[in-house]
Structures are given as structure tokens and as C-alpha cells.
Short mmCIF file of C-alpha atoms in Angstrom, two decimals:
data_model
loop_
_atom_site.label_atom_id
_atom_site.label_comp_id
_atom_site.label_asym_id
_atom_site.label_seq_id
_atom_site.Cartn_x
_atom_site.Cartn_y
_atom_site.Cartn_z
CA UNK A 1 -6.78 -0.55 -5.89
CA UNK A 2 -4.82 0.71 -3.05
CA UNK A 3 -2.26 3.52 -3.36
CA UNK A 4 1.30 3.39 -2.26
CA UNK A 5 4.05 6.32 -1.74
CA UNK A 6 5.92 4.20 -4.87
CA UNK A 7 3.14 5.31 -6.80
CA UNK A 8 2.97 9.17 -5.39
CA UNK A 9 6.73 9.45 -5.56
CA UNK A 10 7.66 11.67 -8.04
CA UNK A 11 8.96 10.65 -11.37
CA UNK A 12 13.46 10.16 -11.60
CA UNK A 13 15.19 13.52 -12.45
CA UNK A 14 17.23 14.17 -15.72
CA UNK A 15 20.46 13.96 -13.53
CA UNK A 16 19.20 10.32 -11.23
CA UNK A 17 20.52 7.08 -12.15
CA UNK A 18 16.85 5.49 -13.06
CA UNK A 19 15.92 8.58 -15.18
CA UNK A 20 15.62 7.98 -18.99
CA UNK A 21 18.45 10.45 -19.88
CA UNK A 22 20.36 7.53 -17.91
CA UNK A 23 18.88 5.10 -19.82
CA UNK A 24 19.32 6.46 -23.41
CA UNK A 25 22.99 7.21 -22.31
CA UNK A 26 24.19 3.62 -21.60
CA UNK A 27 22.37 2.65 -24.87
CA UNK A 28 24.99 5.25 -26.94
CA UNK A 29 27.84 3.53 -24.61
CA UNK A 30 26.97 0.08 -25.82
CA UNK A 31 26.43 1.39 -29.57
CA UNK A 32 30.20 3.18 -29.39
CA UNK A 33 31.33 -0.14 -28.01
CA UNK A 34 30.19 -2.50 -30.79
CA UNK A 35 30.98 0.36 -33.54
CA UNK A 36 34.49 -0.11 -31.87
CA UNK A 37 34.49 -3.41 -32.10
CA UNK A 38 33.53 -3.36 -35.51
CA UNK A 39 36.21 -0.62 -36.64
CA UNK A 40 38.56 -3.25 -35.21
CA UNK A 41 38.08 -5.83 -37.26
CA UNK A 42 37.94 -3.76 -40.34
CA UNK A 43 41.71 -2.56 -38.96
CA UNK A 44 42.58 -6.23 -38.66
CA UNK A 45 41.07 -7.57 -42.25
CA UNK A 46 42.96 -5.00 -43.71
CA UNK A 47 46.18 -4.75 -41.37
CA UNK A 48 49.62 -4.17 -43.78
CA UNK A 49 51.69 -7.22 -44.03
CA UNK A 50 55.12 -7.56 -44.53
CA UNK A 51 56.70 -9.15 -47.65
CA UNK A 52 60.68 -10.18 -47.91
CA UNK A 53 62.53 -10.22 -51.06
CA UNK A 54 65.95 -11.28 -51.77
CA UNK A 55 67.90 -8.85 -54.08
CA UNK A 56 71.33 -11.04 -54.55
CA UNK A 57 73.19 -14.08 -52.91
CA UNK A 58 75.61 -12.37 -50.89
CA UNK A 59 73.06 -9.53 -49.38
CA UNK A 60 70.34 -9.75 -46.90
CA UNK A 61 67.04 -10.01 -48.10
CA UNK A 62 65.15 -6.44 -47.95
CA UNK A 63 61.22 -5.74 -46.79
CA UNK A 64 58.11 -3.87 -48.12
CA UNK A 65 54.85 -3.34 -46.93
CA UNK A 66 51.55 -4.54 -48.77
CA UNK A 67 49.82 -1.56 -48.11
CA UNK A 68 50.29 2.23 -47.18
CA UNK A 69 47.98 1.87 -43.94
CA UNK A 70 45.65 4.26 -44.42
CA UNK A 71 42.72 2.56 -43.97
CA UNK A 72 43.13 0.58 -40.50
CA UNK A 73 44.61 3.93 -39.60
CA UNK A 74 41.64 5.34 -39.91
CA UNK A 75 39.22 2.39 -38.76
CA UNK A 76 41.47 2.00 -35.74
CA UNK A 77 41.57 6.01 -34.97
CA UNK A 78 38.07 5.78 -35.08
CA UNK A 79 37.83 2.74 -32.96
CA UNK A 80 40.05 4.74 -30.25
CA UNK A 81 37.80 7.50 -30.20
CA UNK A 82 34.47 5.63 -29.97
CA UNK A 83 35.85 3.75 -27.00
CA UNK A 84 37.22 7.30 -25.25
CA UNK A 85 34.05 8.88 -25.80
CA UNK A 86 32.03 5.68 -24.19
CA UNK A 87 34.28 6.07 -21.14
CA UNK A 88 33.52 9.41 -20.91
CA UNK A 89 29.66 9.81 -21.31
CA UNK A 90 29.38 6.78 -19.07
CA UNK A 91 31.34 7.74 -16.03
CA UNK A 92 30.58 11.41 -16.14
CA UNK A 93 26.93 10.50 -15.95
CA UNK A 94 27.72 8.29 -13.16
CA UNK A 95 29.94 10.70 -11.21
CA UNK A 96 26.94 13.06 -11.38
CA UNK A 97 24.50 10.72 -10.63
CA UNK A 98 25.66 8.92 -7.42
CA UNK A 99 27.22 12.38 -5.91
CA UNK A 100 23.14 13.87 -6.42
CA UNK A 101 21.91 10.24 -5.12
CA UNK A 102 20.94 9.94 -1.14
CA UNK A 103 20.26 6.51 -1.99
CA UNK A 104 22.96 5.61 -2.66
CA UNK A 105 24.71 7.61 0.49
CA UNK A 106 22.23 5.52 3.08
CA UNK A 107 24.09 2.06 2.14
CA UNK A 108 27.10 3.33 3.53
CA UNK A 109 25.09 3.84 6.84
CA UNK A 110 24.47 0.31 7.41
CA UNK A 111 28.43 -1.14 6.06
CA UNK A 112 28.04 -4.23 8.11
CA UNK A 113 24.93 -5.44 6.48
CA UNK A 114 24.98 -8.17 3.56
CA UNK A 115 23.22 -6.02 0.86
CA UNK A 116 25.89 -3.29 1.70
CA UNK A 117 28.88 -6.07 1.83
CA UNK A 118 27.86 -7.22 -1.54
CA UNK A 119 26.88 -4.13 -3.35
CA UNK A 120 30.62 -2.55 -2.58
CA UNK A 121 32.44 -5.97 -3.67
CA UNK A 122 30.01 -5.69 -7.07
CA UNK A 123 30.75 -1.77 -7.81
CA UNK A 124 34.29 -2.34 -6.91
CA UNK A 125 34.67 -5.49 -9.44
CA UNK A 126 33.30 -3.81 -12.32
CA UNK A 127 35.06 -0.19 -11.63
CA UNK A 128 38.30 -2.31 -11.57
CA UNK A 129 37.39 -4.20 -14.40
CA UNK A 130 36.09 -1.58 -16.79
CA UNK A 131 39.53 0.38 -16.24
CA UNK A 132 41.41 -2.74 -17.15
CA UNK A 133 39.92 -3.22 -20.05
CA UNK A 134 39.72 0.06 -20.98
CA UNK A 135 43.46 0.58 -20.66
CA UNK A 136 44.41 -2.31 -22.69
CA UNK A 137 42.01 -2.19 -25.27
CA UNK A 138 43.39 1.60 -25.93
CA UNK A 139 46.92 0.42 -25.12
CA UNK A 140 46.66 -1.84 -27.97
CA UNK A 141 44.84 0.37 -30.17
CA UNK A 142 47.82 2.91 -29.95
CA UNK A 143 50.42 0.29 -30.85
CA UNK A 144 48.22 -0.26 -33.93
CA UNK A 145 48.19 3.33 -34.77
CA UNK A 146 51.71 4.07 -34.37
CA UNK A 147 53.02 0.92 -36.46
CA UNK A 148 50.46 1.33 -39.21
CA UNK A 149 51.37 5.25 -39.25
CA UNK A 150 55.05 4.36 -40.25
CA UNK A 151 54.67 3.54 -43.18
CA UNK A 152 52.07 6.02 -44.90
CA UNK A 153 54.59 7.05 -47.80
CA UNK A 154 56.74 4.46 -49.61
CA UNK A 155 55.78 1.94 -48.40
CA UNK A 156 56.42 -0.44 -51.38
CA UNK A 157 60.28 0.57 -51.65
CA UNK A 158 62.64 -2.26 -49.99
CA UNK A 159 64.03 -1.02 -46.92
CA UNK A 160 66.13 -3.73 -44.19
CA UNK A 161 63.39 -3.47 -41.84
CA UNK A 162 60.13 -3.48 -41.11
CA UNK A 163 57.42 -3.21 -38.31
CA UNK A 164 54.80 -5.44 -38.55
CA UNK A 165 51.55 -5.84 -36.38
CA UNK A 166 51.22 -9.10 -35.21
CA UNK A 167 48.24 -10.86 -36.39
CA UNK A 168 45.11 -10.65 -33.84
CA UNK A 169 46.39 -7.56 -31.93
CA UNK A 170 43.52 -5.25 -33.22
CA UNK A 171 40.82 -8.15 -32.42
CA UNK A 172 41.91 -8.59 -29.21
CA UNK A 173 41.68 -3.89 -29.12
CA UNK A 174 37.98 -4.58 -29.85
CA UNK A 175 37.01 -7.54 -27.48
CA UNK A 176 38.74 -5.43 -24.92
CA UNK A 177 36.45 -2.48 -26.16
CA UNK A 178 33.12 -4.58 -26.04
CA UNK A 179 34.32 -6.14 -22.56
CA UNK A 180 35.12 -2.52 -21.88
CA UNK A 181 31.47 -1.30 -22.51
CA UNK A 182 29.19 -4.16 -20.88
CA UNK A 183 31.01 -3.95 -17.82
CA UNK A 184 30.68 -0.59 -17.73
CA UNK A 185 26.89 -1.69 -17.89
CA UNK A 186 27.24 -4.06 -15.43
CA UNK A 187 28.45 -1.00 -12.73
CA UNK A 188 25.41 1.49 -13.97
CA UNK A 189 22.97 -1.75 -13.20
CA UNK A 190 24.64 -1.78 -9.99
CA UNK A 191 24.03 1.69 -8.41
CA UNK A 192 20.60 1.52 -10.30
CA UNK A 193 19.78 -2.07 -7.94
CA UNK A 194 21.25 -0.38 -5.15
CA UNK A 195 18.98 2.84 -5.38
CA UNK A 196 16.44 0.96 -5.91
CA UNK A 197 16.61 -1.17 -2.67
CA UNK A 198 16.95 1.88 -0.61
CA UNK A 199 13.88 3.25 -2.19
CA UNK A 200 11.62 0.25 -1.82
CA UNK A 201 13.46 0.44 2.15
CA UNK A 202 12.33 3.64 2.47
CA UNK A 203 8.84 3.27 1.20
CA UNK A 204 8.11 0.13 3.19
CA UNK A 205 9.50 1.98 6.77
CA UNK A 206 7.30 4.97 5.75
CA UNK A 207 4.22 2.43 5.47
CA UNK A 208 4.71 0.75 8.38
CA UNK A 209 4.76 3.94 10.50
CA UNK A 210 1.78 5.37 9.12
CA UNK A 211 0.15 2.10 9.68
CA UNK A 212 1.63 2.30 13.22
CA UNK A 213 0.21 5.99 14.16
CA UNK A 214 -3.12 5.21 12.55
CA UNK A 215 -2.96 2.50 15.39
CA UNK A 216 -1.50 4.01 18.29
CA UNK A 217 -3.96 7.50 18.02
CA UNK A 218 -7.04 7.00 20.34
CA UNK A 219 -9.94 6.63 19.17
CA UNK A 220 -12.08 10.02 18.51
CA UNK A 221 -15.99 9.52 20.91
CA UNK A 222 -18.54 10.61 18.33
CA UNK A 223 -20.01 14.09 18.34
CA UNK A 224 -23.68 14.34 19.94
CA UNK A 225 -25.70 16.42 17.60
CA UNK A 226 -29.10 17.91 19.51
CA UNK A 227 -32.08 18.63 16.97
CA UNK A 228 -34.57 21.09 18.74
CA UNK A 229 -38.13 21.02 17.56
CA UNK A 230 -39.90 23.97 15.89
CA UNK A 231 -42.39 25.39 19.04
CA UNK A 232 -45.80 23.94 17.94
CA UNK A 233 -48.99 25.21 18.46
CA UNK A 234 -50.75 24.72 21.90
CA UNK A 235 -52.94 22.06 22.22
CA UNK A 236 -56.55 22.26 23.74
CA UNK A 237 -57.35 20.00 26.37
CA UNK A 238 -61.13 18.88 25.52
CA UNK A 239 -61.82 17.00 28.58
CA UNK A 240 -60.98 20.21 30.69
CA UNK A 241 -63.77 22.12 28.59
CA UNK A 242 -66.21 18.81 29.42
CA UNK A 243 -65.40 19.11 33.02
CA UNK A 244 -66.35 22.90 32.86
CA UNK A 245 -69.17 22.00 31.49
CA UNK A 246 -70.76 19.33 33.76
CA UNK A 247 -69.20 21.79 36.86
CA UNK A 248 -71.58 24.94 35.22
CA UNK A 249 -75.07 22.84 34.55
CA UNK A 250 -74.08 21.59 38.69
CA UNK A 251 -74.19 24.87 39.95
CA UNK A 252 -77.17 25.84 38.22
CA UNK A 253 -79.39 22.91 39.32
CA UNK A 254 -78.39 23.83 42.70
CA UNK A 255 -79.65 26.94 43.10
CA UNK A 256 -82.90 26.12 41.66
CA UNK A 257 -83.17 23.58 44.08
#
């Protein structure tokens, strides 16, 4: 199996947008979000309602509260918090993330390319759209709070008037929560997509030029390697010693003759 430079890169720091700390991070935003959510609908099952009583014929009819307001007080408080927090731990890890991320720095490079065109209008729509929600979601929230805080003490004497919460205001604080949360999702799978195209970029233009100088190098001529014999032994000629031979018994017939 061939290896790649995606597999020699080096796992994604604490502080990068694909690390787990990132990960683990957007799971707590999404768990604040639905306890949120939750919170608010406790607040609204349990929202004080007003009652009006008539005390004579010739006076206005007076008000009183069915409850003190203590608990969606406290389940909407809550609520308001969990949603803050969210906010918080989300786009600080972002800030940190994309300002550490030369990644995310190349798109703007290339602004007239499509991947670039529609990564900006993508993190743009869900910025805009997570601060919207946000805001109204808490907006509504704090309307909640103050009305329901009114009315802590007392609250069953008559009194002329009274401040009621219109029914569905702290559902609508939690949908706007949950929106709140996913969308803020939606922006941390953005950057994450758009890191991860540059990376896969970068990793394919590193391939093809190694593949490209392995092919453009000339090719190496092969190293000659000389092997010299061990000096043997010299060899005796034997038909030099028969020649010697026949030459000696010539001479000596000769002179006999």
C-alpha cells in the first residue's frame, strides 16, 4: 500500500479546527443548546398567569398572579446562561482556531475562484445567522426574566394591574436557542470543509511535483565495478620441456655421428 504526505502529516493540534478538543467542544455547544431548550419549556409549562376578579359593581375588577415565579425564573436564568456560555466556548474556539489556521488564510489568495466565492457566502450566512438568533433568543429570555421577577412577593394580593407573559414567548427563547446552536455548527463545519480542501490542495500539488522532479532528473549511467584476480601460480609449459628434450637427444646423435 502506497504512502501519501496525508498519511505522514502530522496529527491536528489542540488549538486547529479538525483537532478533537474542537470536536468535543461543539458537542458541549449542542448539549447547552438543547439543555436551553429544555429549561424553556419548563419556564413556559409553568409561566404565572394572570387571574381577574371583580370586588363590587361600581369598581374595576382587580388582578393576581397564579404563582410567585420562582421557578421559570430560575429555569429561564438558567436557560440564559447555557445559551451565553455556548456562544462563548464556540466562537472563542473559533477565533483561535482560524487566526492559528494558514488554511484557511490561502482561500483568500485565490477570491475569484468558486470554492472561495462559496465558502465566504456560507461563513457569512451562518455568522449572520447565529447572531440573530442569538440576540433574540436572549432578547426574549430577558423579557421573561424581568416580568416573571415582578412579582416574587405578593403575588396573590389584588393589585389594578398586572404583567403577564404572553403565551409561547419562552418557546419561541428556546427554538431561537437550538437554531442558535446548530448554526453555530453549521459555521465550525464550514472552516473545518474549507481547511480541509486546502489541505487535500496542498497535498495533491506537493505529489505532483515530486512526481515531476523524479521525472525531469537525468538518469544516473551505472557504476562499472572492476574485480581483479588473485595472481595465480605460474603455469609450466610441458611442450617447451618436450621440445628440449627432442633438441638434447639431436645434438647428441650428432656428434656421435
Amino acid at each position: 500500500m502506497a504512502i501519501t504526505h496525508a498519511d505522514l502529516a502530522p496529527s491536528p493540534k489542540g488549538s486547529e479546527i479538525g483537532s478533537r478538543i474542537g470536536a468535543f467542544l461543539m458537542v458541549i455547544t449542542i448539549l447547552l443548546g438543547l439543555l436551553c431548550f429544555i429549561l424553556s419549556l419548563f419556564a413556559e409549562a409553568s409561566r404565572s398567569q394572570v387571574t381577574w376578579t371583580a370586588t363590587s359593581d361600581h369598581e374595576d375588577s382587580q388582578c393576581s398572579y397564579t404563582g410567585s415565579g420562582k421557578f421559570p425564573l430560575v429555569s429561564a436564568t438558567v436557560a440564559f446562561l447555557a445559551l451565553a456560555i455556548a456562544m462563548v466556548i464556540h466562537h472563542t474556539f473559533l477565533l483561535i482556531a482560524v487566526s492559528k489556521s494558514d488554511s484557511l488564510i490561502e482561500i483568500t489568495w485565490d477570491p475569484d475562484s468558486s470554492f472561495a466565492r462559496s465558502f465566504t457566502w456560507q461563513a457569512g450566512f451562518f455568522f449572520v445567522a447565529t447572531w440573530t438568533c442569538f440576540s433574540v433568543g436572549e432578547v426574549l429570555l430577558l423579557i421573561g426574566l424581568s416580568v416573571e421577577s415582578g412579582h416574587l412577593k405578593n403575588w396573590e394580593s389584588l393589585r389594578p394591574s398586572c404583567l403577564a407573559i404572553r403565551q409561547g414567548l419562552f418557546t419561541s427563547a428556546g427554538v431561537f436557542g437550538l437554531a442558535t446552536v446548530f448554526l453555530a455548527s453549521g459555521l465550525y463545519t464550514t472552516a473545518l470543509r474549507g481547511e480541509r480542501h486546502v489541505r487535500i490542495r496542498q497535498n495533491t500539488r506537493r505529489e505532483v511535483l515530486d512526481v515531476s522532479a523524479m521525472h525531469a532528473s537525468p538518469p544516473r549511467s551505472p557504476q562499472r565495478i572492476t574485480v581483479r584476480a588473485a595472481p595465480s601460480e605460474p603455469r609450466h609449459d610441458h611442450n617447451l620441456h618436450t621440445l628440449n628434450y627432442y633438441l638434447t637427444m639431436f645434438d647428441k646423435q650428432s656428434s656421435l655421428v
